[in-house]
Short mmCIF file of C-alpha atoms and ligand atoms in Angstrom, two decimals:
data_model
loop_
_atom_site.label_atom_id
_atom_site.label_comp_id
_atom_site.label_asym_id
_atom_site.label_seq_id
_atom_site.Cartn_x
_atom_site.Cartn_y
_atom_site.Cartn_z
CA MET U 3 19.93 -2.63 -18.06
CA PHE U 4 21.11 -1.84 -14.86
CA PRO U 5 21.40 -4.85 -12.36
CA ASN U 6 20.52 -3.93 -8.59
CA THR U 7 18.87 -0.70 -9.30
CA ILE U 8 15.30 0.36 -9.06
CA VAL U 9 13.53 3.48 -9.95
CA PHE U 10 10.36 4.74 -8.00
CA ILE U 11 8.00 6.75 -10.23
CA ASP U 12 5.56 8.81 -8.60
CA ALA U 13 2.67 10.39 -10.13
CA GLY U 14 1.10 13.34 -7.63
CA HIS U 15 -2.13 12.70 -6.22
CA GLY U 16 -5.05 10.96 -7.06
CA GLY U 17 -6.92 9.92 -10.61
CA LEU U 18 -10.46 9.50 -11.74
CA ASN U 19 -12.14 6.38 -10.37
CA ARG U 20 -14.45 4.23 -11.90
CA ALA U 21 -17.25 6.26 -11.43
CA GLY U 22 -15.44 9.23 -13.30
CA GLU U 23 -15.04 10.95 -9.97
CA TYR U 24 -11.81 12.80 -9.35
CA THR U 25 -10.19 11.58 -6.15
CA THR U 26 -8.24 14.55 -5.02
CA ALA U 27 -8.54 17.85 -3.40
CA PRO U 28 -10.22 20.71 -5.53
CA SER U 29 -6.79 22.61 -5.51
CA LYS U 30 -5.45 19.94 -7.66
CA MET U 31 -7.91 20.91 -10.45
CA PHE U 32 -8.82 23.89 -12.23
CA ARG U 33 -11.85 24.95 -14.42
CA HIS U 34 -10.84 26.56 -17.43
CA ALA U 35 -13.05 29.62 -18.91
CA ARG U 36 -12.46 27.71 -22.28
CA GLY U 37 -11.01 24.73 -23.79
CA ALA U 38 -11.28 21.14 -23.53
CA PHE U 39 -9.07 19.11 -20.95
CA HIS U 40 -10.05 16.06 -18.91
CA GLN U 41 -13.56 16.67 -18.30
CA GLY U 42 -14.88 19.42 -20.32
CA SER U 43 -12.88 22.52 -19.18
CA ASN U 44 -11.67 20.76 -16.25
CA PHE U 45 -8.14 20.21 -16.04
CA TYR U 46 -7.12 17.38 -13.39
CA GLU U 47 -3.33 17.47 -12.37
CA GLY U 48 -3.47 13.67 -10.90
CA VAL U 49 -4.76 12.46 -14.27
CA TRP U 50 -2.20 14.33 -16.34
CA ASN U 51 0.63 13.23 -13.91
CA ARG U 52 -0.37 9.60 -14.72
CA VAL U 53 -0.38 10.13 -18.35
CA VAL U 54 3.20 11.03 -18.06
CA THR U 55 4.05 8.38 -15.75
CA ASN U 56 2.33 5.64 -17.74
CA GLN U 57 4.45 6.69 -20.77
CA VAL U 58 7.64 6.80 -18.65
CA MET U 59 6.95 3.09 -17.38
CA ARG U 60 6.30 2.10 -20.97
CA LYS U 61 9.61 3.48 -22.28
CA LEU U 62 11.44 2.08 -19.00
CA ASP U 63 9.91 -1.39 -20.02
CA ARG U 64 11.66 -1.25 -23.45
CA PHE U 65 14.93 -1.23 -21.49
CA GLY U 66 14.13 -3.59 -18.99
CA ILE U 67 14.91 -0.96 -16.08
CA THR U 68 13.28 -2.13 -13.15
CA TYR U 69 10.89 0.43 -11.69
CA LEU U 70 7.70 0.70 -9.25
CA PRO U 71 5.18 3.12 -9.32
CA LEU U 72 4.56 4.66 -5.71
CA HIS U 73 1.33 6.02 -6.71
CA HIS U 74 -1.87 3.96 -7.38
CA ASP U 75 -3.98 3.76 -10.72
CA TYR U 76 -6.56 6.48 -9.24
CA LEU U 77 -6.45 6.64 -5.77
CA ASP U 78 -4.96 9.67 -3.76
CA ASN U 79 -2.21 7.26 -1.75
CA SER U 80 -0.80 9.37 1.27
CA LEU U 81 2.65 10.30 1.04
CA GLN U 82 3.59 8.38 3.94
CA HIS U 83 2.43 5.18 1.98
CA ARG U 84 4.33 6.34 -0.89
CA VAL U 85 7.44 7.04 1.21
CA ASP U 86 7.15 3.83 3.18
CA MET U 87 7.14 1.71 -0.33
CA ALA U 88 10.16 3.60 -1.50
CA ASN U 89 12.10 3.27 1.63
CA TRP U 90 11.28 -0.51 1.99
CA TYR U 91 11.93 -1.54 -1.74
CA GLY U 92 15.07 0.77 -1.51
CA THR U 93 16.75 -1.54 0.83
CA LYS U 94 16.76 -4.23 -1.49
CA PHE U 95 18.51 -2.75 -4.01
CA ALA U 96 22.04 -1.21 -4.32
CA ARG U 97 20.98 2.27 -6.03
CA SER U 98 17.77 3.63 -6.02
CA LEU U 99 16.25 7.11 -7.28
CA VAL U 100 12.47 8.89 -6.73
CA VAL U 101 11.16 10.67 -9.86
CA SER U 102 7.93 12.50 -8.85
CA THR U 103 5.70 13.81 -11.61
CA HIS U 104 3.68 16.89 -10.94
CA ALA U 105 2.08 20.10 -12.51
CA ASN U 106 1.82 23.28 -10.78
CA ALA U 107 -0.98 25.85 -9.95
CA SER U 108 -0.84 29.43 -8.59
CA VAL U 109 -3.12 32.11 -8.01
CA PRO U 110 -4.07 34.41 -10.36
CA HIS U 111 -3.23 31.49 -12.64
CA THR U 112 -0.69 33.56 -14.70
CA ALA U 113 2.65 31.84 -13.59
CA ARG U 114 4.02 29.75 -16.59
CA GLY U 115 7.34 27.65 -16.54
CA PHE U 116 8.95 24.64 -15.35
CA GLU U 117 10.48 23.72 -12.03
CA ILE U 118 12.51 20.88 -10.60
CA TYR U 119 12.60 20.67 -6.71
CA THR U 120 15.28 18.68 -4.64
CA SER U 121 15.39 18.50 -0.40
CA PRO U 122 17.19 21.54 1.05
CA GLY U 123 20.72 21.28 1.24
CA THR U 124 23.59 19.95 -1.54
CA THR U 125 22.84 16.38 -2.10
CA GLU U 126 23.22 13.72 -4.92
CA SER U 127 19.49 15.00 -5.60
CA ASP U 128 21.09 18.08 -7.03
CA LYS U 129 23.11 16.19 -9.28
CA VAL U 130 19.89 14.51 -10.45
CA ALA U 131 17.95 17.85 -10.90
CA SER U 132 20.67 19.29 -13.15
CA ILE U 133 21.05 16.06 -15.28
CA HIS U 134 17.14 16.43 -15.75
CA TRP U 135 16.94 20.13 -16.53
CA ASN U 136 19.74 19.43 -18.96
CA ASN U 137 17.49 16.74 -20.84
CA VAL U 138 14.47 18.80 -20.82
CA ASN U 139 16.50 21.30 -22.64
CA LEU U 140 17.99 19.08 -25.09
CA LEU U 141 14.48 18.34 -26.30
CA ARG U 142 13.54 21.87 -26.72
CA ASN U 143 13.90 21.98 -30.48
CA PHE U 144 11.37 18.99 -30.69
CA TYR U 145 8.34 20.77 -28.89
CA PRO U 146 5.78 21.99 -31.22
CA LYS U 147 6.69 25.34 -32.73
CA GLY U 148 6.53 28.47 -30.51
CA THR U 149 6.27 26.20 -27.41
CA GLN U 150 7.95 27.94 -24.54
CA ILE U 151 9.65 25.79 -21.76
CA THR U 152 11.13 27.78 -19.32
CA MET U 153 12.93 26.83 -16.20
CA ARG U 154 11.55 29.01 -12.95
CA THR U 155 14.89 30.01 -11.22
CA THR U 156 12.92 31.42 -7.89
CA PRO U 157 10.30 29.72 -6.04
CA SER U 158 6.91 30.43 -7.68
CA GLY U 159 5.32 31.52 -4.32
CA SER U 160 2.63 29.04 -5.13
CA GLN U 161 1.84 26.52 -2.22
CA HIS U 162 0.68 23.99 -4.52
CA ASP U 163 3.09 21.44 -3.94
CA ASN U 164 5.34 22.36 -1.06
CA GLU U 165 3.97 20.05 1.46
CA ALA U 166 4.37 17.37 -1.25
CA ASN U 167 7.84 18.57 -2.01
CA PHE U 168 9.17 18.37 1.54
CA PHE U 169 7.69 15.13 2.39
CA ILE U 170 8.51 12.84 -0.67
CA LEU U 171 11.71 14.52 -0.90
CA ARG U 172 13.02 14.44 2.40
CA LYS U 173 11.65 11.20 3.98
CA THR U 174 12.69 9.00 1.04
CA ASN U 175 16.22 7.40 1.68
CA MET U 176 17.44 7.73 -2.01
CA PRO U 177 18.30 10.61 -4.30
CA ALA U 178 14.74 12.31 -5.49
CA ILE U 179 13.23 14.92 -7.63
CA LEU U 180 10.05 16.31 -7.81
CA ILE U 181 9.22 17.94 -11.26
CA GLU U 182 6.50 20.56 -11.70
CA HIS U 183 5.91 20.41 -15.22
CA LEU U 184 4.61 23.78 -16.06
CA PHE U 185 1.24 25.40 -14.72
CA PHE U 186 -2.25 23.50 -15.56
CA ASP U 187 -4.04 26.76 -14.36
CA ASN U 188 -2.78 28.68 -17.00
CA PHE U 189 -4.43 28.23 -20.29
CA GLU U 190 -1.41 28.45 -22.29
CA ASP U 191 0.64 25.75 -20.27
CA ALA U 192 -2.49 23.73 -19.65
CA THR U 193 -2.81 23.66 -23.58
CA LEU U 194 0.95 22.40 -24.01
CA LEU U 195 0.43 20.02 -21.40
CA MET U 196 -2.78 18.48 -23.53
CA ASP U 197 -0.29 18.05 -26.55
CA ASP U 198 0.97 14.31 -26.61
CA ASN U 199 4.12 15.46 -28.29
CA VAL U 200 4.93 17.51 -25.28
CA VAL U 201 4.04 14.57 -22.63
CA ASP U 202 6.04 12.32 -25.02
CA LEU U 203 9.01 14.67 -24.54
CA PHE U 204 8.62 15.06 -20.71
CA ALA U 205 8.53 11.35 -20.49
CA GLU U 206 11.38 11.06 -22.94
CA ALA U 207 13.45 13.21 -20.62
CA GLN U 208 12.59 11.45 -17.29
CA VAL U 209 14.07 8.00 -19.11
CA ARG U 210 17.01 9.96 -20.29
CA THR U 211 17.74 11.37 -17.00
CA ILE U 212 16.93 7.74 -15.05
CA ILE U 213 19.62 5.90 -17.64
CA GLU U 214 22.16 8.92 -16.86
CA TYR U 215 22.22 8.83 -13.23
CA PHE U 216 22.39 4.81 -13.07
CA ASN U 217 24.90 4.82 -15.77
CA ALA U 218 27.16 7.58 -13.97
ZN1 ZN A 302 1.01 18.29 -7.50
#
């Protein structure tokens, strides 16, 4: 659909390996006091991130849009490796974009909402972030009844992904956004994240943002 363009799809952290073991640090998971998530009451952020990016890639396939996942199916690839991939392949295409998928967490597990991060300063990435928030908002009416998807306009105070933010956003040579899709350690947000409809809408918003950005 867009010749000479590539979008780098990034699912943060690692997933479940073949033995059913979570490959990422305990800070990227949360054991809820109730509910059923990935393994019993455990919510694994890296697993959820991959559910979204798989859906994004399925949709991109339908448009014949060239993409490359920066993440492994389940290993927790280093941020340096992910950045190196984006920067190497990025030089082979006229235009490229990084979209990194995460979900947030913070103590004491009461924070909720949606955040989009870009590298500091005014860059092309800010334009992508604006397009994306608009697309998330456009789909608001299609979320399950009663769903609140709020944009957090101030930093959450969470240290959860700050390191990832700065690295994947600052070290890549192309526009890049990192999306924190709600808070997986908050029961209400985590319940929303397990809703296939919500996941599909988050994926749909990413695909619309990619198309809109490359179309501009
Ligand atoms: Zn994360």
